[in-house]
């Protein structure tokens, strides 16, 4: 997606530990016009698959999932990272190791919002080592639902997440694929 690649080159900043900072359009301030184009692109890439719900993880996935859902006319469910009184007791759970926070946490989705009739599209901002997506995939499987695809805004192809999902025969589509981000320089994979 050329518009996204252009924006990454203009506004992305490479930080220590292979982290790409894109917080002026994706991770803190949100460029809704760009996210709307991202939503349209995902809707095109995953058209006609009978998707019934979009699943993401709080917080950065929510805006992307919402604008995709607006095109697909299905609900968004986001996995919660903390237990709260607002959350039903009966949940599908999975453990996720966070690449950026260097910690493991439990993510949860109420059983009310995912079941065996669902065809699920997972959407997230980044794919790095694949932990977030593997955790979400586990929630879909535990619910007996069908995972029909994973849509990623920025895939760091030099980390192992993409190959983990491809080995598991997941229908993975990434809008920008980074081959490397060495020495402050971003190189795209295609
Ligand atoms: P994974 O679980 O695939 O290792 O990492 C994915 C999650 O880590 C994403 O949801 C994202 O929040 C965060 N993440 C991983 N790499 C980066 C990065 O380079 N930049 C930013 N901003 N977030 C990242």
XYZ file of N, CA, C and O and ligand atoms in Angstrom:
784
model
N 0.866 -1.192 0.000
C 0.000 0.000 0.000
C 0.903 1.243 0.000
O 1.531 1.564 1.012
N 0.971 1.905 -1.172
C 1.947 2.986 -1.371
C 1.768 4.161 -0.413
O 2.744 4.728 0.077
N 0.507 4.510 -0.166
C 0.224 5.630 0.734
C 0.824 5.382 2.128
O 1.408 6.289 2.750
N 0.693 4.158 2.592
C 1.209 3.781 3.908
C 2.737 3.771 3.913
O 3.375 4.305 4.830
N 3.334 3.210 2.864
C 4.807 3.160 2.786
C 5.384 4.573 2.784
O 6.383 4.846 3.451
N 4.736 5.449 2.033
C 5.183 6.850 1.944
C 5.153 7.486 3.333
O 6.088 8.165 3.757
N 4.078 7.213 4.058
C 3.909 7.805 5.391
C 4.944 7.249 6.383
O 5.469 7.975 7.227
N 5.248 5.946 6.240
C 6.267 5.338 7.111
C 7.619 6.008 6.864
O 8.348 6.351 7.799
N 7.934 6.230 5.585
C 9.223 6.861 5.258
C 9.270 8.304 5.739
O 10.293 8.784 6.214
N 8.140 9.000 5.640
C 8.090 10.415 6.058
C 8.149 10.569 7.578
O 8.851 11.410 8.105
N 7.374 9.728 8.279
C 7.153 9.971 9.709
C 7.678 8.890 10.649
O 7.660 9.080 11.870
N 8.086 7.741 10.110
C 8.567 6.656 10.972
C 9.938 6.995 11.547
O 10.771 7.599 10.878
N 10.154 6.626 12.789
C 11.463 6.820 13.424
C 11.933 5.491 13.971
O 11.158 4.772 14.611
N 13.175 5.158 13.685
C 13.704 3.888 14.165
C 14.312 4.102 15.542
O 15.126 4.998 15.747
N 13.883 3.262 16.490
C 14.380 3.362 17.865
C 15.206 2.127 18.181
O 15.170 1.149 17.438
N 15.884 2.188 19.301
C 16.710 1.063 19.717
C 15.882 -0.232 19.816
O 14.700 -0.171 20.167
N 16.504 -1.353 19.504
C 15.833 -2.650 19.641
C 14.904 -2.947 18.479
O 13.899 -3.652 18.646
N 15.217 -2.417 17.291
C 14.404 -2.699 16.089
C 12.957 -2.254 16.221
O 12.053 -2.897 15.692
N 12.740 -1.184 16.949
C 11.376 -0.664 17.098
C 11.179 0.485 16.114
O 12.001 1.403 16.029
N 10.092 0.393 15.361
C 9.718 1.495 14.467
C 8.641 2.312 15.169
O 7.587 1.778 15.516
N 8.925 3.596 15.372
C 7.936 4.452 16.030
C 7.094 5.149 14.975
O 7.624 5.851 14.109
N 5.798 4.917 15.051
C 4.876 5.570 14.099
C 3.734 6.178 14.913
O 2.575 6.034 14.567
N 4.129 6.847 15.980
C 3.093 7.307 16.912
C 2.420 8.605 16.484
O 1.520 9.063 17.158
N 2.848 9.177 15.348
C 2.072 10.350 14.929
C 0.964 10.009 13.939
O 0.199 10.881 13.535
N 0.839 8.726 13.555
C -0.339 8.369 12.747
C -1.006 7.056 13.143
O -2.157 6.819 12.824
N -0.294 6.177 13.908
C -0.857 4.844 14.179
C -0.929 4.462 15.658
O -1.855 3.771 16.077
N 0.044 4.900 16.453
C 0.132 4.379 17.825
C -0.176 5.364 18.948
O -0.169 4.986 20.106
N -0.375 6.634 18.589
C -0.698 7.595 19.658
C -1.666 8.629 19.065
O -2.867 8.570 19.282
N -1.137 9.534 18.241
C -2.034 10.344 17.405
C -2.500 9.441 16.262
O -1.714 8.635 15.752
N -3.777 9.563 15.889
C -4.320 8.708 14.827
C -4.697 9.540 13.610
O -5.446 10.514 13.738
N -4.177 9.161 12.445
C -4.585 9.805 11.199
C -5.765 9.000 10.642
O -5.594 7.965 9.994
N -6.953 9.495 10.921
C -8.163 8.720 10.605
C -8.356 8.558 9.094
O -8.842 7.522 8.637
N -7.923 9.574 8.321
C -8.072 9.413 6.859
C -7.199 8.267 6.358
O -7.634 7.456 5.531
N -5.982 8.200 6.873
C -5.098 7.090 6.477
C -5.660 5.754 6.992
O -5.705 4.768 6.250
N -6.116 5.756 8.236
C -6.680 4.505 8.796
C -7.922 4.064 8.024
O -8.182 2.872 7.864
N -8.673 5.037 7.516
C -9.844 4.708 6.707
C -9.428 4.015 5.402
O -10.056 3.039 4.976
N -8.343 4.504 4.804
C -7.820 3.853 3.585
C -7.326 2.438 3.912
O -7.513 1.507 3.129
N -6.707 2.299 5.083
C -6.240 0.970 5.529
C -7.444 0.038 5.698
O -7.423 -1.110 5.251
N -8.503 0.550 6.290
C -9.732 -0.236 6.469
C -10.305 -0.680 5.130
O -10.716 -1.834 4.962
N -10.287 0.235 4.150
C -10.820 -0.112 2.817
C -9.965 -1.193 2.167
O -10.479 -2.103 1.508
N -8.655 -1.079 2.351
C -7.732 -2.069 1.771
C -7.966 -3.459 2.386
O -8.054 -4.449 1.666
N -8.101 -3.507 3.710
C -8.377 -4.808 4.355
C -9.725 -5.365 3.877
O -9.849 -6.565 3.625
N -10.710 -4.493 3.756
C -12.037 -4.957 3.315
C -11.936 -5.566 1.913
O -12.605 -6.563 1.616
N -11.079 -4.972 1.062
C -10.894 -5.496 -0.294
C -10.155 -6.849 -0.242
O -10.551 -7.817 -0.877
N -9.068 -6.882 0.552
C -8.236 -8.097 0.610
C -8.975 -9.295 1.206
O -8.685 -10.441 0.871
N -9.915 -8.996 2.107
C -10.623 -10.099 2.784
C -12.112 -10.128 2.416
O -12.940 -10.574 3.204
N -12.410 -9.683 1.204
C -13.816 -9.661 0.756
C -14.310 -11.083 0.507
O -13.525 -11.992 0.205
N -15.613 -11.257 0.634
C -16.287 -12.511 0.259
C -15.815 -13.750 1.022
O -15.805 -14.851 0.488
N -15.372 -13.567 2.238
C -14.944 -14.719 3.051
C -15.948 -15.024 4.158
O -15.721 -15.885 4.998
N -17.041 -14.289 4.160
C -18.102 -14.548 5.145
C -17.720 -14.158 6.568
O -18.215 -14.759 7.533
N -16.831 -13.173 6.695
C -16.356 -12.765 8.033
C -17.521 -12.246 8.884
O -18.334 -11.450 8.415
N -17.581 -12.729 10.136
C -18.665 -12.306 11.028
C -18.183 -11.380 12.145
O -18.975 -10.666 12.753
N -16.877 -11.463 12.486
C -16.328 -10.584 13.532
C -14.878 -10.270 13.229
O -14.161 -11.120 12.676
N -14.476 -9.071 13.651
C -13.057 -8.714 13.584
C -12.531 -8.744 15.012
O -13.148 -8.194 15.925
N -11.384 -9.414 15.184
C -10.775 -9.522 16.512
C -9.444 -8.787 16.504
O -8.632 -8.938 15.583
N -9.220 -7.971 17.550
C -7.938 -7.298 17.706
C -7.577 -7.281 19.173
O -8.209 -7.948 19.992
N -6.515 -6.543 19.509
C -6.042 -6.501 20.894
C -5.877 -5.036 21.276
O -5.430 -4.228 20.451
N -6.239 -4.694 22.526
C -6.106 -3.303 22.909
C -4.621 -2.935 23.053
O -3.813 -3.798 23.365
N -4.183 -1.715 22.781
C -5.021 -0.617 22.414
C -4.911 -0.256 20.927
O -5.895 0.101 20.285
N -3.695 -0.396 20.369
C -3.492 0.167 19.022
C -4.290 -0.524 17.926
O -4.530 0.075 16.877
N -4.716 -1.758 18.149
C -5.478 -2.444 17.108
C -6.898 -1.917 16.951
O -7.524 -2.108 15.894
N -7.405 -1.252 17.980
C -8.847 -0.945 17.997
C -9.265 -0.001 16.868
O -10.274 -0.240 16.193
N -8.489 1.048 16.649
C -8.876 2.019 15.614
C -8.839 1.376 14.226
O -9.753 1.580 13.412
N -7.801 0.591 13.987
C -7.657 -0.068 12.668
C -8.827 -1.034 12.458
O -9.448 -1.057 11.395
N -9.102 -1.828 13.486
C -10.199 -2.797 13.393
C -11.532 -2.079 13.184
O -12.371 -2.527 12.400
N -11.711 -0.946 13.842
C -12.992 -0.224 13.746
C -13.223 0.302 12.336
O -14.328 0.193 11.794
N -12.167 0.871 11.738
C -12.350 1.418 10.385
C -12.487 0.303 9.352
O -13.148 0.479 8.329
N -11.919 -0.852 9.637
C -12.114 -2.014 8.751
C -13.551 -2.522 8.892
O -14.221 -2.827 7.897
N -14.016 -2.550 10.130
C -15.375 -3.032 10.408
C -16.441 -2.143 9.775
O -17.496 -2.623 9.354
N -16.137 -0.856 9.706
C -17.075 0.079 9.075
C -17.314 -0.307 7.608
O -18.425 -0.212 7.098
N -16.258 -0.773 6.953
C -16.376 -1.218 5.555
C -17.066 -2.583 5.478
O -17.873 -2.818 4.594
N -16.726 -3.473 6.402
C -17.221 -4.859 6.317
C -18.576 -5.056 6.971
O -19.184 -6.112 6.821
N -18.981 -4.037 7.744
C -20.291 -4.091 8.427
C -20.408 -5.297 9.360
O -21.375 -6.059 9.330
N -19.362 -5.498 10.161
C -19.379 -6.550 11.191
C -18.881 -5.940 12.498
O -18.225 -4.905 12.486
N -19.150 -6.577 13.638
C -18.653 -6.027 14.907
C -17.158 -6.266 15.124
O -16.591 -7.202 14.558
N -16.582 -5.414 15.959
C -15.182 -5.570 16.401
C -15.189 -6.059 17.844
O -15.941 -5.539 18.667
N -14.353 -7.032 18.130
C -14.129 -7.440 19.524
C -12.647 -7.229 19.802
O -11.818 -7.644 18.993
N -12.329 -6.557 20.909
C -10.902 -6.448 21.231
C -10.577 -7.233 22.487
O -11.305 -7.188 23.475
N -9.486 -7.991 22.406
C -9.031 -8.752 23.565
C -8.528 -7.770 24.611
O -7.813 -6.821 24.298
N -8.922 -8.017 25.864
C -8.527 -7.130 26.964
C -7.284 -7.677 27.651
O -7.138 -8.884 27.798
N -6.432 -6.749 28.052
C -5.172 -7.158 28.682
C -5.269 -7.185 30.203
O -4.368 -7.695 30.859
N -6.308 -6.603 30.737
C -6.440 -6.611 32.202
C -7.827 -7.099 32.605
O -8.807 -6.896 31.875
N -7.867 -7.722 33.765
C -9.147 -8.177 34.311
C -9.861 -6.949 34.890
O -9.210 -6.086 35.455
N -11.157 -6.833 34.668
C -11.872 -5.720 35.306
C -13.293 -6.175 35.601
O -13.753 -7.185 35.058
N -13.959 -5.428 36.441
C -15.330 -5.805 36.806
C -16.275 -5.740 35.614
O -17.318 -6.358 35.593
N -15.850 -4.936 34.618
C -16.658 -4.791 33.401
C -16.671 -6.030 32.528
O -17.531 -6.176 31.674
N -15.676 -6.884 32.738
C -15.530 -8.047 31.867
C -16.268 -9.245 32.468
O -16.158 -9.509 33.664
N -17.011 -9.979 31.591
C -17.686 -11.205 32.065
C -16.664 -12.157 32.675
O -15.502 -12.156 32.293
N -17.137 -13.019 33.583
C -16.240 -13.997 34.230
C -15.841 -15.102 33.251
O -14.760 -15.655 33.319
N -16.773 -15.406 32.331
C -16.554 -16.516 31.419
C -15.828 -16.024 30.162
O -16.429 -15.380 29.294
N -14.519 -16.321 30.082
C -13.727 -15.755 28.977
C -12.883 -16.814 28.274
O -12.510 -17.829 28.875
N -12.561 -16.538 27.008
C -11.521 -17.293 26.309
C -10.226 -16.544 26.589
O -10.156 -15.325 26.388
N -9.191 -17.276 27.042
C -7.940 -16.626 27.457
C -6.745 -17.144 26.658
O -6.764 -18.280 26.192
N -5.712 -16.308 26.571
C -4.437 -16.776 26.009
C -3.320 -15.932 26.594
O -3.527 -14.760 26.919
N -2.150 -16.545 26.707
C -0.980 -15.807 27.198
C -0.259 -15.164 26.029
O -0.101 -15.783 24.979
N 0.178 -13.906 26.224
C 0.908 -13.205 25.161
C 2.153 -12.562 25.760
O 2.075 -11.895 26.788
N 3.300 -12.778 25.082
C 4.512 -12.070 25.500
C 4.605 -10.796 24.668
O 4.533 -10.831 23.446
N 4.732 -9.658 25.345
C 4.786 -8.384 24.628
C 6.203 -8.031 24.229
O 7.092 -7.915 25.073
N 6.399 -7.854 22.931
C 7.703 -7.498 22.365
C 8.137 -6.117 22.849
O 9.276 -5.911 23.255
N 7.216 -5.169 22.833
C 7.592 -3.797 23.185
C 7.697 -3.586 24.699
O 8.479 -2.770 25.155
N 6.896 -4.349 25.481
C 6.917 -4.126 26.943
C 7.745 -5.157 27.699
O 7.936 -5.047 28.905
N 8.223 -6.181 26.980
C 9.067 -7.216 27.558
C 8.414 -7.884 28.782
O 9.049 -8.066 29.823
N 7.132 -8.191 28.645
C 6.415 -8.831 29.747
C 5.322 -9.755 29.190
O 4.861 -9.563 28.063
N 4.923 -10.748 29.993
C 3.867 -11.671 29.551
C 2.564 -11.307 30.250
O 2.557 -11.016 31.438
N 1.477 -11.269 29.501
C 0.184 -10.992 30.128
C -0.884 -11.891 29.521
O -0.680 -12.481 28.459
N -1.996 -11.976 30.228
C -3.113 -12.788 29.773
C -4.070 -11.911 28.975
O -4.396 -10.818 29.423
N -4.516 -12.351 27.808
C -5.535 -11.582 27.089
C -6.845 -12.365 27.107
O -6.823 -13.605 27.115
N -7.947 -11.641 27.146
C -9.246 -12.290 27.365
C -10.327 -11.704 26.475
O -10.361 -10.501 26.253
N -11.208 -12.614 26.026
C -12.394 -12.199 25.272
C -13.587 -12.900 25.916
O -13.538 -14.120 26.149
N -14.638 -12.176 26.191
C -15.837 -12.775 26.772
C -16.406 -13.850 25.833
O -16.466 -13.644 24.609
N -16.839 -14.952 26.399
C -17.425 -16.036 25.590
C -18.687 -15.576 24.865
O -19.110 -16.179 23.883
N -19.252 -14.487 25.347
C -20.433 -13.898 24.717
C -20.147 -13.365 23.304
O -21.044 -13.249 22.481
N -18.852 -12.982 23.096
C -18.518 -12.287 21.852
C -17.641 -13.081 20.895
O -17.043 -12.506 19.972
N -17.565 -14.381 21.100
C -16.864 -15.251 20.142
C -17.394 -16.653 20.332
O -17.393 -17.167 21.463
N -17.876 -17.273 19.248
C -18.389 -18.639 19.392
C -18.151 -19.442 18.113
O -17.578 -18.923 17.143
N -18.606 -20.685 18.125
C -18.259 -21.611 17.046
C -18.934 -21.284 15.714
O -18.608 -21.882 14.694
N -19.853 -20.307 15.716
C -20.449 -19.900 14.433
C -19.628 -18.811 13.739
O -19.930 -18.427 12.619
N -18.609 -18.302 14.436
C -17.891 -17.136 13.898
C -16.824 -17.491 12.877
O -16.118 -18.495 13.002
N -16.714 -16.579 11.887
C -15.588 -16.587 10.940
C -14.849 -15.292 11.227
O -15.406 -14.198 11.048
N -13.621 -15.429 11.685
C -12.948 -14.291 12.309
C -11.786 -13.770 11.469
O -10.980 -14.545 10.939
N -11.715 -12.438 11.384
C -10.534 -11.758 10.819
C -9.800 -11.105 11.978
O -10.391 -10.313 12.721
N -8.525 -11.447 12.152
C -7.687 -10.777 13.158
C -6.989 -9.603 12.478
O -6.477 -9.733 11.363
N -6.994 -8.454 13.158
C -6.336 -7.251 12.625
C -5.422 -6.698 13.716
O -5.796 -6.660 14.882
N -4.201 -6.284 13.325
C -3.324 -5.629 14.315
C -2.404 -4.635 13.624
O -2.274 -4.640 12.400
N -1.767 -3.786 14.450
C -0.911 -2.734 13.888
C 0.416 -3.299 13.378
O 0.821 -3.024 12.257
N 1.107 -4.102 14.221
C 2.422 -4.635 13.872
C 2.432 -6.147 13.997
O 1.746 -6.715 14.847
N 3.248 -6.773 13.150
C 3.578 -8.193 13.346
C 5.095 -8.260 13.508
O 5.835 -7.875 12.589
N 5.545 -8.708 14.683
C 6.991 -8.792 14.946
C 7.339 -10.267 15.168
O 7.577 -11.003 14.214
N 7.306 -10.726 16.417
C 7.573 -12.148 16.676
C 6.309 -13.006 16.660
O 6.362 -14.214 16.873
N 5.190 -12.368 16.444
C 3.947 -13.115 16.244
C 3.194 -13.489 17.513
O 2.159 -14.160 17.442
N 3.688 -13.059 18.664
C 3.071 -13.489 19.929
C 1.622 -13.009 20.066
O 0.753 -13.771 20.492
N 1.381 -11.752 19.711
C 0.022 -11.200 19.832
C -0.937 -11.993 18.933
O -2.006 -12.428 19.367
N -0.516 -12.214 17.678
C -1.399 -12.927 16.731
C -1.584 -14.387 17.122
O -2.689 -14.928 16.987
N -0.529 -15.023 17.619
C -0.658 -16.430 18.037
C -1.641 -16.519 19.213
O -2.479 -17.429 19.279
N -1.565 -15.556 20.143
C -2.497 -15.528 21.281
C -3.934 -15.333 20.812
O -4.849 -16.044 21.259
N -4.123 -14.416 19.866
C -5.485 -14.170 19.353
C -6.002 -15.401 18.590
O -7.178 -15.765 18.684
N -5.097 -16.035 17.853
C -5.460 -17.248 17.093
C -5.929 -18.336 18.066
O -6.899 -19.046 17.799
N -5.234 -18.424 19.203
C -5.597 -19.429 20.203
C -7.007 -19.154 20.741
O -7.805 -20.081 20.945
N -7.324 -17.889 20.950
C -8.664 -17.526 21.439
C -9.722 -17.947 20.414
O -10.753 -18.531 20.771
N -9.443 -17.698 19.138
C -10.382 -18.093 18.071
C -10.572 -19.613 18.092
O -11.701 -20.117 18.047
N -9.461 -20.329 18.206
C -9.526 -21.807 18.201
C -10.257 -22.322 19.438
O -11.078 -23.232 19.345
N -9.940 -21.732 20.609
C -10.611 -22.170 21.835
C -12.121 -21.973 21.741
O -12.900 -22.756 22.294
N -12.521 -20.927 21.037
C -13.953 -20.643 20.879
C -14.594 -21.579 19.855
O -15.815 -21.569 19.679
N -13.773 -22.349 19.143
C -14.299 -23.234 18.092
C -14.682 -22.467 16.839
O -15.369 -22.983 15.955
N -14.206 -21.213 16.751
C -14.506 -20.381 15.578
C -13.472 -20.654 14.480
O -12.491 -21.366 14.706
N -13.715 -20.062 13.305
C -12.795 -20.269 12.181
C -11.995 -18.992 11.952
O -12.571 -17.903 11.831
N -10.670 -19.134 11.877
C -9.822 -17.975 11.569
C -9.700 -17.886 10.056
O -9.105 -18.768 9.431
N -10.261 -16.833 9.456
C -10.223 -16.763 7.989
C -9.099 -15.868 7.469
O -8.770 -15.919 6.291
N -8.504 -15.078 8.351
C -7.385 -14.271 7.892
C -6.803 -13.416 8.991
O -7.403 -13.237 10.056
N -5.585 -12.920 8.718
C -4.921 -11.972 9.620
C -4.464 -10.794 8.770
O -3.734 -10.974 7.786
N -4.898 -9.599 9.142
C -4.519 -8.375 8.426
C -3.603 -7.536 9.300
O -3.959 -7.186 10.426
N -2.409 -7.251 8.784
C -1.407 -6.506 9.557
C -1.081 -5.204 8.840
O -0.918 -5.189 7.614
N -0.962 -4.124 9.575
C -0.600 -2.856 8.934
C 0.895 -2.862 8.591
O 1.265 -2.660 7.445
N 1.754 -3.137 9.581
C 3.205 -3.139 9.320
C 3.809 -4.468 9.793
O 3.800 -4.772 10.990
N 4.287 -5.235 8.830
C 4.944 -6.516 9.147
C 6.454 -6.311 9.155
O 7.017 -5.791 8.183
N 7.109 -6.708 10.260
C 8.570 -6.670 10.299
C 9.036 -8.049 9.856
O 9.192 -8.967 10.654
N 9.220 -8.189 8.552
C 9.451 -9.508 7.938
C 10.744 -10.160 8.403
O 10.919 -11.362 8.238
N 11.637 -9.366 8.995
C 12.915 -9.913 9.472
C 12.770 -10.554 10.853
O 13.726 -11.130 11.375
N 11.590 -10.470 11.466
C 11.324 -11.185 12.715
C 10.456 -12.396 12.394
O 9.989 -12.559 11.274
N 10.250 -13.267 13.383
C 9.739 -14.600 13.029
C 8.211 -14.735 12.905
O 7.716 -15.779 12.511
N 7.469 -13.660 13.236
C 6.007 -13.742 13.267
C 5.378 -14.185 11.950
O 4.502 -15.063 11.935
N 5.844 -13.594 10.833
C 5.227 -13.907 9.531
C 5.413 -15.382 9.203
O 4.468 -16.050 8.761
N 6.624 -15.913 9.453
C 6.827 -17.332 9.107
C 6.057 -18.266 10.050
O 5.568 -19.302 9.613
N 5.900 -17.856 11.314
C 5.092 -18.688 12.234
C 3.657 -18.798 11.696
O 3.082 -19.881 11.624
N 3.107 -17.663 11.277
C 1.712 -17.683 10.783
C 1.612 -18.422 9.447
O 0.667 -19.172 9.217
N 2.610 -18.197 8.571
C 2.574 -18.890 7.277
C 2.720 -20.400 7.460
O 2.022 -21.173 6.800
N 3.593 -20.808 8.384
C 3.749 -22.252 8.668
C 2.445 -22.851 9.183
O 2.159 -24.024 8.964
N 1.663 -22.028 9.886
C 0.370 -22.508 10.411
C -0.741 -22.351 9.363
O -1.927 -22.516 9.670
N -0.331 -22.014 8.125
C -1.250 -21.860 6.983
C -2.333 -20.811 7.214
O -3.483 -20.957 6.781
N -1.935 -19.758 7.903
C -2.846 -18.628 8.126
C -2.828 -17.745 6.878
O -1.773 -17.531 6.266
N -4.002 -17.254 6.501
C -4.128 -16.339 5.359
C -3.700 -14.933 5.815
O -4.509 -14.145 6.267
N -2.380 -14.673 5.717
C -1.796 -13.429 6.226
C -1.633 -12.399 5.122
O -1.080 -12.706 4.070
N -2.144 -11.175 5.362
C -1.946 -10.082 4.395
C -1.420 -8.881 5.174
O -2.059 -8.418 6.125
N -0.252 -8.398 4.757
C 0.348 -7.239 5.421
C 0.434 -6.093 4.427
O 0.821 -6.296 3.272
N 0.094 -4.887 4.880
C 0.024 -3.752 3.948
C 1.387 -3.134 3.676
O 1.604 -2.536 2.631
N 2.303 -3.234 4.642
C 3.690 -2.797 4.416
C 4.579 -3.842 5.063
O 4.355 -4.241 6.201
N 5.575 -4.310 4.296
C 6.475 -5.348 4.835
C 7.881 -4.790 4.890
O 8.421 -4.327 3.876
N 8.461 -4.797 6.086
C 9.792 -4.241 6.261
C 10.838 -5.348 6.203
O 10.769 -6.310 6.966
N 11.809 -5.198 5.271
C 12.886 -6.185 5.150
C 13.912 -5.966 6.255
O 14.474 -6.910 6.797
N 14.160 -4.682 6.588
C 15.114 -4.373 7.667
C 14.895 -2.936 8.129
O 14.325 -2.111 7.406
N 15.365 -2.675 9.348
C 15.359 -1.283 9.821
C 16.711 -0.978 10.496
O 16.773 -0.420 11.573
N 17.789 -1.350 9.804
C 19.136 -1.157 10.359
C 19.615 0.285 10.259
O 19.320 0.975 9.279
N 20.388 0.702 11.278
C 21.047 2.020 11.286
C 20.089 3.168 10.968
O 20.431 4.078 10.212
N 18.888 3.073 11.458
C 17.935 4.154 11.261
C 17.309 4.173 9.867
O 16.487 5.025 9.550
N 17.706 3.223 9.027
C 17.190 3.180 7.648
C 16.129 2.088 7.513
O 16.333 0.958 7.950
N 15.012 2.460 6.876
C 13.926 1.487 6.663
C 14.013 0.947 5.240
O 14.091 1.730 4.288
N 13.994 -0.387 5.129
C 13.963 -0.975 3.782
C 12.742 -1.869 3.652
O 12.511 -2.723 4.522
N 11.953 -1.664 2.594
C 10.752 -2.476 2.412
C 11.100 -3.802 1.726
O 12.041 -3.884 0.947
N 10.285 -4.824 2.011
C 10.520 -6.153 1.444
C 10.030 -6.246 0.001
O 10.465 -7.106 -0.742
N 9.078 -5.384 -0.397
C 8.612 -5.443 -1.796
C 8.215 -4.059 -2.262
O 8.177 -3.136 -1.493
P 4.518 -9.517 18.267
O 3.519 -10.046 19.233
O 4.236 -9.868 16.827
O 5.940 -9.846 18.657
O 4.460 -7.952 18.395
C 3.307 -7.282 17.988
C 2.922 -6.214 18.925
O 4.070 -5.543 19.457
C 2.128 -5.177 18.167
O 0.784 -5.273 18.564
C 2.748 -3.854 18.535
O 1.952 -3.232 19.512
C 4.085 -4.177 19.150
N 5.246 -3.936 18.254
C 6.113 -4.859 17.793
N 7.088 -4.293 17.078
C 6.828 -2.982 17.057
C 7.491 -1.844 16.459
O 8.541 -1.927 15.802
N 6.903 -0.645 16.637
C 5.764 -0.495 17.364
N 5.279 0.742 17.463
N 5.115 -1.534 17.948
C 5.651 -2.760 17.794
